[in-house]
Coordinates of N, CA, C and O in Angstrom, one line a residue:
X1 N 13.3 -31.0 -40.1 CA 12.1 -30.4 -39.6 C 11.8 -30.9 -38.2 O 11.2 -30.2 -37.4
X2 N 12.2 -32.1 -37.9 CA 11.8 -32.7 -36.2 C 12.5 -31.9 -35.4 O 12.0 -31.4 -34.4
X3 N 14.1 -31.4 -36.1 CA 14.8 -31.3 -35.2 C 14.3 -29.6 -34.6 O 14.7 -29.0 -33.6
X4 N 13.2 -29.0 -35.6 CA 13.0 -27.5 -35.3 C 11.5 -28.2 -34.2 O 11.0 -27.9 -33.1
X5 N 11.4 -28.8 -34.9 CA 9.8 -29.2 -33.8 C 10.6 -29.3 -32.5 O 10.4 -28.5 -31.5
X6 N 11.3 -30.1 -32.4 CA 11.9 -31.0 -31.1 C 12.4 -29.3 -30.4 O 11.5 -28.8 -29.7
X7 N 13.6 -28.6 -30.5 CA 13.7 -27.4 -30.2 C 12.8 -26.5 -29.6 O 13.0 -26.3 -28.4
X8 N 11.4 -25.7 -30.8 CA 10.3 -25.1 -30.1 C 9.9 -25.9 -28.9 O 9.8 -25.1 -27.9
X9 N 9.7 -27.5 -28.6 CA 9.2 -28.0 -27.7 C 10.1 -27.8 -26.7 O 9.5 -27.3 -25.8
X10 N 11.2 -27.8 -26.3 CA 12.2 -27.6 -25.4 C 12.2 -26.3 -25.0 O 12.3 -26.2 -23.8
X11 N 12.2 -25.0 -26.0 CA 12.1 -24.1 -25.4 C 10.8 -23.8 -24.9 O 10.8 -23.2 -23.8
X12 N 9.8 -24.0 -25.4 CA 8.6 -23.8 -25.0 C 8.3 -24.4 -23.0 O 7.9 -23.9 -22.0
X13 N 8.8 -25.7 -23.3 CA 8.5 -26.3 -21.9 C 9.4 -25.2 -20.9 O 8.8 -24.5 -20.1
X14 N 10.5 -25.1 -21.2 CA 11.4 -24.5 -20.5 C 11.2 -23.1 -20.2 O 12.1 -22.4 -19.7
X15 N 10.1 -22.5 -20.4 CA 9.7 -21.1 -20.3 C 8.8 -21.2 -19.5 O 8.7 -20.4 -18.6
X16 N 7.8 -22.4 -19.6 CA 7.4 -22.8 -18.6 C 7.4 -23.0 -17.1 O 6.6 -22.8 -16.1
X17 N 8.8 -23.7 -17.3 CA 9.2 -24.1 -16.3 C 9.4 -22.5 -15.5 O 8.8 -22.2 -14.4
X18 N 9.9 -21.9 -16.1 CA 10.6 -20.5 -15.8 C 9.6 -19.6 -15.4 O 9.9 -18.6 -14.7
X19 N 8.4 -19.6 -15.8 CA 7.3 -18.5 -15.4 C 7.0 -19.4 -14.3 O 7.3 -18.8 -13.2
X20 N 6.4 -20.5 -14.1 CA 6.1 -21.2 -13.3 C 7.1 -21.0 -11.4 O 6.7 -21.0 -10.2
X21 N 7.9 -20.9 -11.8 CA 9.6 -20.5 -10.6 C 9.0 -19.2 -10.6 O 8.0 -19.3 -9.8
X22 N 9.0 -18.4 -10.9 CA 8.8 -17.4 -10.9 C 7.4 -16.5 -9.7 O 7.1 -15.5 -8.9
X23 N 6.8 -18.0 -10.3 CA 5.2 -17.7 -10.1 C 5.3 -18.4 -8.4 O 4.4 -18.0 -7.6
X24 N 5.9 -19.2 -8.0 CA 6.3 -19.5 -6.9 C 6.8 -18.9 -5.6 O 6.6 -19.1 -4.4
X25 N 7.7 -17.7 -6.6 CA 8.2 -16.6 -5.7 C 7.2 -15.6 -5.1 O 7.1 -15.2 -3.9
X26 N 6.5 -15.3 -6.0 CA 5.4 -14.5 -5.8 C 4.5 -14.5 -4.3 O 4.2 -15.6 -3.9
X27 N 4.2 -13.4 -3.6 CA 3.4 -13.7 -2.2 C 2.2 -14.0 -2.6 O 1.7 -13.3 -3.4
X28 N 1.4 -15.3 -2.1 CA 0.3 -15.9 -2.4 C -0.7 -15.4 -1.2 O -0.6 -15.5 0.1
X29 N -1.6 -14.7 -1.9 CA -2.7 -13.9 -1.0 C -3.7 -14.9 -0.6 O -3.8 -16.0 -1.1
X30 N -4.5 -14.5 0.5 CA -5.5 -15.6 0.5 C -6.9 -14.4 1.2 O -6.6 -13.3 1.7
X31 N -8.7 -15.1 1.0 CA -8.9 -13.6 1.8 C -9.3 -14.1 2.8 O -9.7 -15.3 2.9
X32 N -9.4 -13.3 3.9 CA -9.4 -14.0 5.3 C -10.7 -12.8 6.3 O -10.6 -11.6 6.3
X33 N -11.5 -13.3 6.7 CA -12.8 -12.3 7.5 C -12.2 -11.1 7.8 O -11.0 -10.9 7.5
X34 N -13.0 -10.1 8.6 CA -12.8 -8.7 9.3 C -12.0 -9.2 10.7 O -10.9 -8.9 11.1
X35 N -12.7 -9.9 11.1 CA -12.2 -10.7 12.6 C -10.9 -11.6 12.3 O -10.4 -12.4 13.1
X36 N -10.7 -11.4 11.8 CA -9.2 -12.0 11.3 C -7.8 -11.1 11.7 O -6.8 -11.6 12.2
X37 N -8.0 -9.9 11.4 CA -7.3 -9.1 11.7 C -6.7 -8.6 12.8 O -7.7 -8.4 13.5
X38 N -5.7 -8.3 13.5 CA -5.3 -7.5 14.3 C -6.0 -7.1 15.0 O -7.0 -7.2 14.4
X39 N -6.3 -6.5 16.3 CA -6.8 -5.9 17.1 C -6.7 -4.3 16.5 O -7.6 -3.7 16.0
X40 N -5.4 -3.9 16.9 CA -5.0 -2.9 16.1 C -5.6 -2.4 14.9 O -6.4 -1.5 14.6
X41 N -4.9 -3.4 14.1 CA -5.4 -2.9 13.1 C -7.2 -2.4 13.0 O -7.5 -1.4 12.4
X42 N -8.1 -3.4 13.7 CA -9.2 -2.7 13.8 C -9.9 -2.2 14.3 O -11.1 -2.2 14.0
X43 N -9.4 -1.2 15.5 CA -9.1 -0.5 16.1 C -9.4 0.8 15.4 O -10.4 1.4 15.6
X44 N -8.3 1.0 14.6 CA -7.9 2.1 13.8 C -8.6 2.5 12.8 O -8.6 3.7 12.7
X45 N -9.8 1.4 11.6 CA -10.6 1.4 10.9 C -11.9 1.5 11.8 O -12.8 2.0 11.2
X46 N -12.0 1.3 12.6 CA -13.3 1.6 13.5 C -13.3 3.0 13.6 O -14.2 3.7 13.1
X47 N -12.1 3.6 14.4 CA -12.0 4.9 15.0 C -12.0 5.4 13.6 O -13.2 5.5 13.5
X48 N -11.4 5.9 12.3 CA -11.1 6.4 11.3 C -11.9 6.5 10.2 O -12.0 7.6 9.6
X49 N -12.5 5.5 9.9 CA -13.6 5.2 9.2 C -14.4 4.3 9.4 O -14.6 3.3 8.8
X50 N -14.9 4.8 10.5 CA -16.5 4.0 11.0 C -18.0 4.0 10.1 O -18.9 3.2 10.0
X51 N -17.9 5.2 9.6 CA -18.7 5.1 8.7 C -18.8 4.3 6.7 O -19.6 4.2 5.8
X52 N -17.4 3.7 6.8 CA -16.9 3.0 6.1 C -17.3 1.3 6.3 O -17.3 0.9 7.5
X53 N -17.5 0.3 5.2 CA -17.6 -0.5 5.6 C -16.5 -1.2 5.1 O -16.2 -0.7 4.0
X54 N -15.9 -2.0 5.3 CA -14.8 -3.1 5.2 C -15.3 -4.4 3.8 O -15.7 -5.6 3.8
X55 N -14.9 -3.1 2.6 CA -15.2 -4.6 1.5 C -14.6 -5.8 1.5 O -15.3 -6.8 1.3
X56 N -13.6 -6.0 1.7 CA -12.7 -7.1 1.9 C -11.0 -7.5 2.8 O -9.9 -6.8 2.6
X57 N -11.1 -8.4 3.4 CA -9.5 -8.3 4.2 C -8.8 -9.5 3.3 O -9.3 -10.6 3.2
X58 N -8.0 -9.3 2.9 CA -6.7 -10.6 1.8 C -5.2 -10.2 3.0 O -4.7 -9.1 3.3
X59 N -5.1 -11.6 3.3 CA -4.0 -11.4 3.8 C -2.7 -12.4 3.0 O -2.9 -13.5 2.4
X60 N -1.3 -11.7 3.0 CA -0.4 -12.3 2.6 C 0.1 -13.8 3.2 O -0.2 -14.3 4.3
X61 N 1.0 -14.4 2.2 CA 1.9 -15.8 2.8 C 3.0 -15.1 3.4 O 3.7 -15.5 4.3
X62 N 3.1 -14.1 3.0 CA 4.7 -13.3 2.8 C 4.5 -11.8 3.3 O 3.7 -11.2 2.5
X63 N 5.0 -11.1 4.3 CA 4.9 -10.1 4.3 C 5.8 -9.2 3.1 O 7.0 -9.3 2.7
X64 N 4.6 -7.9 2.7 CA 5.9 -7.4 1.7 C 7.1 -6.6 2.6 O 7.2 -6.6 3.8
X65 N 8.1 -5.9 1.5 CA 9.3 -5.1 2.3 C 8.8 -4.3 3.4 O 9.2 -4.2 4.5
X66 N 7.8 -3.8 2.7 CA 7.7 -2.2 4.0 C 6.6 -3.3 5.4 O 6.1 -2.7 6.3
X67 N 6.6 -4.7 5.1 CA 6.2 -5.0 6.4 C 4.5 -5.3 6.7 O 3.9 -5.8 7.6
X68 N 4.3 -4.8 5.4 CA 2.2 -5.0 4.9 C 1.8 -6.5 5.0 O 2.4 -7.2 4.2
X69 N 1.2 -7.0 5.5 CA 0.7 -8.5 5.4 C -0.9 -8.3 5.3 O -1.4 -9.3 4.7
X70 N -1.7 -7.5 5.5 CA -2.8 -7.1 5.3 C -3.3 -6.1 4.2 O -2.9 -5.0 4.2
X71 N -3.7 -6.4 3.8 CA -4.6 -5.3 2.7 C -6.3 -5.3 2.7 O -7.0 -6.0 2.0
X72 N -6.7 -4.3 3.6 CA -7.8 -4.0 3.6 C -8.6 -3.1 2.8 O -8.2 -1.9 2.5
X73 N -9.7 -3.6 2.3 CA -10.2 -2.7 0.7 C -12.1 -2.0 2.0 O -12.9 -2.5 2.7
X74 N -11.8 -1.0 1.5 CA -13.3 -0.3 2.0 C -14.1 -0.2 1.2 O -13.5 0.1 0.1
X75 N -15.5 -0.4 1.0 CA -16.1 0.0 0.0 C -16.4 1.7 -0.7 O -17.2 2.0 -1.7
X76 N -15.7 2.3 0.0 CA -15.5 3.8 -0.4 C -14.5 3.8 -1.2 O -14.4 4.9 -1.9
X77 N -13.5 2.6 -1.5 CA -12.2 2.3 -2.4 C -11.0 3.2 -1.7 O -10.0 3.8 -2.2
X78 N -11.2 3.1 -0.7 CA -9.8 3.2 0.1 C -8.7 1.7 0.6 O -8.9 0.6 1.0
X79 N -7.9 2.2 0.5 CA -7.0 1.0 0.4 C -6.3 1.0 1.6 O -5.4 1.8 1.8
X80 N -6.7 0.0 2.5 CA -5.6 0.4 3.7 C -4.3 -1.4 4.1 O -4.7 -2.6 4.1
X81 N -3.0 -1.0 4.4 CA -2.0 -2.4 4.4 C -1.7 -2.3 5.8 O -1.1 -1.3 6.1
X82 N -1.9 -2.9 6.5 CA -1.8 -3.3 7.9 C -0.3 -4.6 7.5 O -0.1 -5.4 6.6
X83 N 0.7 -3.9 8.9 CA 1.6 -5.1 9.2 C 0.8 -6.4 10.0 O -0.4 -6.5 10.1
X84 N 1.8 -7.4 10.5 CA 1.4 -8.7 11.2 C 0.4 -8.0 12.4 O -0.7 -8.3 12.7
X85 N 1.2 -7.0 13.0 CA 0.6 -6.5 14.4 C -0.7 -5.3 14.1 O -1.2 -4.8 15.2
X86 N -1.1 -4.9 13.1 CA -2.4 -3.9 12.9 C -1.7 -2.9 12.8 O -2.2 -2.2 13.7
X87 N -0.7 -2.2 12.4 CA -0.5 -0.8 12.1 C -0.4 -0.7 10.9 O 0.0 -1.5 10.1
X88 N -0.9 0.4 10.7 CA -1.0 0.4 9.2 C 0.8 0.9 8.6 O 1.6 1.6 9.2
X89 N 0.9 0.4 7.5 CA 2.0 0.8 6.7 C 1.3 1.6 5.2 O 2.0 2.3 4.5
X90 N 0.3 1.4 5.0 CA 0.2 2.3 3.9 C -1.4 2.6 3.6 O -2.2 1.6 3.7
X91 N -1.8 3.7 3.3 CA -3.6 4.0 3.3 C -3.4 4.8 2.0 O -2.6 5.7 1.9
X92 N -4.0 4.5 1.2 CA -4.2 4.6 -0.4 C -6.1 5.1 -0.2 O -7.1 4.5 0.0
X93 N -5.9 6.8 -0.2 CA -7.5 7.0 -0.1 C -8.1 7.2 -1.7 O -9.1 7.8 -1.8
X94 N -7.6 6.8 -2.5 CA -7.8 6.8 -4.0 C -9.2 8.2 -4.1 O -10.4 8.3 -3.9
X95 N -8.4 8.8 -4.4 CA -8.9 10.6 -4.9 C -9.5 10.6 -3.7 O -10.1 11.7 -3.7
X96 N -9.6 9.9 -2.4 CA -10.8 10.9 -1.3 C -9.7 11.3 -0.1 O -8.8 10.5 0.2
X97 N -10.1 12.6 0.4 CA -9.1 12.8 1.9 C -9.2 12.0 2.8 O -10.2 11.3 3.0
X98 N -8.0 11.8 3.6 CA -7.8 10.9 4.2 C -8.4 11.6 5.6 O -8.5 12.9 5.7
X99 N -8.7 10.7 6.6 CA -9.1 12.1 8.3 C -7.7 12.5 8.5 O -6.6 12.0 8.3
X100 N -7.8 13.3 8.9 CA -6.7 14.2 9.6 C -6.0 14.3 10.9 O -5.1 15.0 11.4
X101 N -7.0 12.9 11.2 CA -6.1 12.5 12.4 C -5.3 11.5 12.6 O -4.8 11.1 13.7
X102 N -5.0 11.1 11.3 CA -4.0 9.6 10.9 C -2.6 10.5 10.3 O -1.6 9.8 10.0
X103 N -2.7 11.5 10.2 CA -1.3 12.4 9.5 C -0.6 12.9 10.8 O -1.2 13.2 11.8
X104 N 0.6 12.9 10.8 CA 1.1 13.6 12.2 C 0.9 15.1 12.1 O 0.7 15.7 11.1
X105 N 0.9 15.6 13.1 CA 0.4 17.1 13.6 C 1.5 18.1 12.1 O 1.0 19.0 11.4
X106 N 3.0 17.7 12.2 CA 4.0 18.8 11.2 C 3.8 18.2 10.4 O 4.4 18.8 9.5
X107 N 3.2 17.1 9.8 CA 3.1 17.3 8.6 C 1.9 18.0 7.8 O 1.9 18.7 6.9
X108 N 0.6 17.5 8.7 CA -0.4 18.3 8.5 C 0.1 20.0 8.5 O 0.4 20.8 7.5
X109 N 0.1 20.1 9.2 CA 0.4 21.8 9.6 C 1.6 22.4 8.8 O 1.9 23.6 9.1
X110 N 2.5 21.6 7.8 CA 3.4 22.7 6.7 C 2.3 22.0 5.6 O 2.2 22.6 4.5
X111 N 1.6 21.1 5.7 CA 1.1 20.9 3.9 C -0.2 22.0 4.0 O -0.4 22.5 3.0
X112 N -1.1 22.3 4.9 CA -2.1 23.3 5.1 C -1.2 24.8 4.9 O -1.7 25.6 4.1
X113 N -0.4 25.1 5.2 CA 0.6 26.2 4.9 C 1.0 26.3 3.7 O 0.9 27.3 3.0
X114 N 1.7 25.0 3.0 CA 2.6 24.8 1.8 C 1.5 25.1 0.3 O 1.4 26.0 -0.6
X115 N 0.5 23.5 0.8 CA -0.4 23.1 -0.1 C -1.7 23.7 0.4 O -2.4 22.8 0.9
X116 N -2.4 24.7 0.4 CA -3.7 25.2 1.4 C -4.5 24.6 -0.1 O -4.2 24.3 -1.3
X117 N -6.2 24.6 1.0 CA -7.1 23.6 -0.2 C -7.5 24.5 -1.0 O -7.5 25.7 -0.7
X118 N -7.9 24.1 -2.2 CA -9.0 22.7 -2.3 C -7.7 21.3 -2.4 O -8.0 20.1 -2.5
X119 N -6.3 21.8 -2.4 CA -5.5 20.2 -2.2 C -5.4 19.6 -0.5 O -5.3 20.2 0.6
X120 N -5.5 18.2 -0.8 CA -5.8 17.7 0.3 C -5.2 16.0 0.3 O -5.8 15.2 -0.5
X121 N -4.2 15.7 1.2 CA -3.4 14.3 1.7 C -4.4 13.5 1.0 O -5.6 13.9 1.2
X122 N -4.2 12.2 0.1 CA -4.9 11.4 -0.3 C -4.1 10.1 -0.3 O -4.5 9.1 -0.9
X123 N -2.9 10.1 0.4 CA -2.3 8.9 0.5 C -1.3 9.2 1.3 O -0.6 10.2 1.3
X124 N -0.9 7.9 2.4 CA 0.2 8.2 3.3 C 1.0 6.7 3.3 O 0.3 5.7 3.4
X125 N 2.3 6.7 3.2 CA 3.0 5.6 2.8 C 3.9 5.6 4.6 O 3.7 6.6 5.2
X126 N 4.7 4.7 5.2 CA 5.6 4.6 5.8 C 6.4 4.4 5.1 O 6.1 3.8 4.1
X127 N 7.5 4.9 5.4 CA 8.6 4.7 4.7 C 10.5 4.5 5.5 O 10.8 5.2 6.5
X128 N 11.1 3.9 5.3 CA 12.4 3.7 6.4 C 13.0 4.8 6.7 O 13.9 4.9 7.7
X129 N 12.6 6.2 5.7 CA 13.0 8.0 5.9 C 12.0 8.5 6.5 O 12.3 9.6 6.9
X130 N 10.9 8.1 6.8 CA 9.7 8.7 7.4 C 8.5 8.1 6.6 O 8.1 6.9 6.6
X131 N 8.0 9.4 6.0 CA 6.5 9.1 5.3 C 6.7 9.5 4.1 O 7.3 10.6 4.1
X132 N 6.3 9.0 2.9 CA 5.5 9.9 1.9 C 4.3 10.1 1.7 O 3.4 9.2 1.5
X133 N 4.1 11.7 1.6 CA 2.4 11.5 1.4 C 2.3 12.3 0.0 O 3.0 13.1 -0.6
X134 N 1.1 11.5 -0.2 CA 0.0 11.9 -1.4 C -0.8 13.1 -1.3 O -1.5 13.2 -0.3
X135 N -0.9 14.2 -2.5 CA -1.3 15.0 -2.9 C -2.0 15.2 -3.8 O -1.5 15.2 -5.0
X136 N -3.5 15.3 -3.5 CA -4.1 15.4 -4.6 C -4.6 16.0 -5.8 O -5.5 15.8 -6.6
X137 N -3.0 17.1 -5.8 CA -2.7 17.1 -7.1 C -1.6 15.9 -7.6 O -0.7 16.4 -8.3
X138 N -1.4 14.7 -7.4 CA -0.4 13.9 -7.6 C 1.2 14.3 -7.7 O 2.1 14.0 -8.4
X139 N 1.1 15.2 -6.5 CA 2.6 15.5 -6.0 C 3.0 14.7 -4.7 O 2.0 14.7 -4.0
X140 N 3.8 14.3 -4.3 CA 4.4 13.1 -3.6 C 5.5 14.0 -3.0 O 6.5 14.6 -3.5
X141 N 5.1 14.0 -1.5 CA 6.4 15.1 -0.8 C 6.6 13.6 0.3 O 6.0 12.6 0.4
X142 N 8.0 14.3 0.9 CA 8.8 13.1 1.6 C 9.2 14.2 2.8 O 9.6 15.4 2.7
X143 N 8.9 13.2 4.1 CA 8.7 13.7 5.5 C 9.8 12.7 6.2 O 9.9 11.6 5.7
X144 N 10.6 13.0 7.2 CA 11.6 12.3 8.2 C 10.5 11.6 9.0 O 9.3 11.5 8.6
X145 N 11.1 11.1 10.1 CA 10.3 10.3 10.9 C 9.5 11.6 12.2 O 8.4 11.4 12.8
X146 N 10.3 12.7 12.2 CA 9.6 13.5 12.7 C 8.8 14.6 12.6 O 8.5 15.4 13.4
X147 N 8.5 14.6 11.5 CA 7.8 14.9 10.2 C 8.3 16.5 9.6 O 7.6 17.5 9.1
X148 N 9.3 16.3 9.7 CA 10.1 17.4 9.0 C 10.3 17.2 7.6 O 10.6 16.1 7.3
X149 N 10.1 18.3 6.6 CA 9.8 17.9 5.3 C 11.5 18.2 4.6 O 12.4 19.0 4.9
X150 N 11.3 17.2 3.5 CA 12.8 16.5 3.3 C 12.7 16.9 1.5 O 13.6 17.6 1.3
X151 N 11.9 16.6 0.4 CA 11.7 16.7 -0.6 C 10.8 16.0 -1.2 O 10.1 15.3 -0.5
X152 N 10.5 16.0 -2.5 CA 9.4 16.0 -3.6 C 10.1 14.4 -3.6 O 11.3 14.2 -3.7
X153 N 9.0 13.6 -3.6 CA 8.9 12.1 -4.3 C 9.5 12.3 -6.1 O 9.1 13.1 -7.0
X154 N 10.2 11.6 -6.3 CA 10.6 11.4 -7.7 C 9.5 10.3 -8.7 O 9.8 10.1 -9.9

């Protein structure tokens, strides 16, 4: 019987240990003021949604892959990820249209042709092929860097 006790304890610690490593790798957020940010980046939230206010700025230890070190939350619940330098890498308008001046000109202009409203861009991603953007019917199309349209997000 010790030797089943002794066991659980070994594996137990050791799982430990193991979520713990784990949890180290992890990018450790911290939140940091409006004035913290980029020039750029606030720049862009001024001009785009000025009538928005800035619920909170959390910046990373770690920038993620696509380069986001910022995540700016609005209180309208738009989600915007700003790189180190203020550009945005990704605007999450959670169900609301995004302005139409943050989309490039061809992409706007085949999804108004493709997708005409009541559907309307609710999310725009960078991506290392271009863009993906969000459709608020939850269709996900994929644009080149010149915003030539490429195919349907999987």
């Amino acid at each position: 019987m010790k030797k089943l006790t002794w066991l659980a304890a070994v594996l137990i610690t050791g799982s430990a240990w193991t979520f713990t490593a784990c949890d180290k790798d992890d990018a450790m957020e911290s939140p940091v003021g409006y004035a913290k940010l980029p020039q750029a980046g606030k720049t862009m939230i001024e001009s785009h949604f000025g009538a928005n206010t800035v619920a909170s700025v959390t910046r990373k230890n770690n920038a993620d892959t696509d380069g986001s070190l910022y995540e700016v939350r609005l209180n309208s619940g738009i989600e915007i990820d700003l790189d180190k330098d203020g550009n945005w890498t990704d605007i999450d308008g959670n169900h609301q249209r995004l302005p139409d001046a943050l989309i490039p000109a061809p992409i706007s202009n085949y999804i108004v042709k493709q997708y005409p409203a009541p559907l309307f861009i609710e999310g725009i991603d960078k991506e290392p092929y271009g863009y993906q953007i969000d459709l608020s019917n939850d269709l996900d199309l994929k644009f080149n860097a010149d915003g030539s349209f490429i195919g349907l997000d999987d």
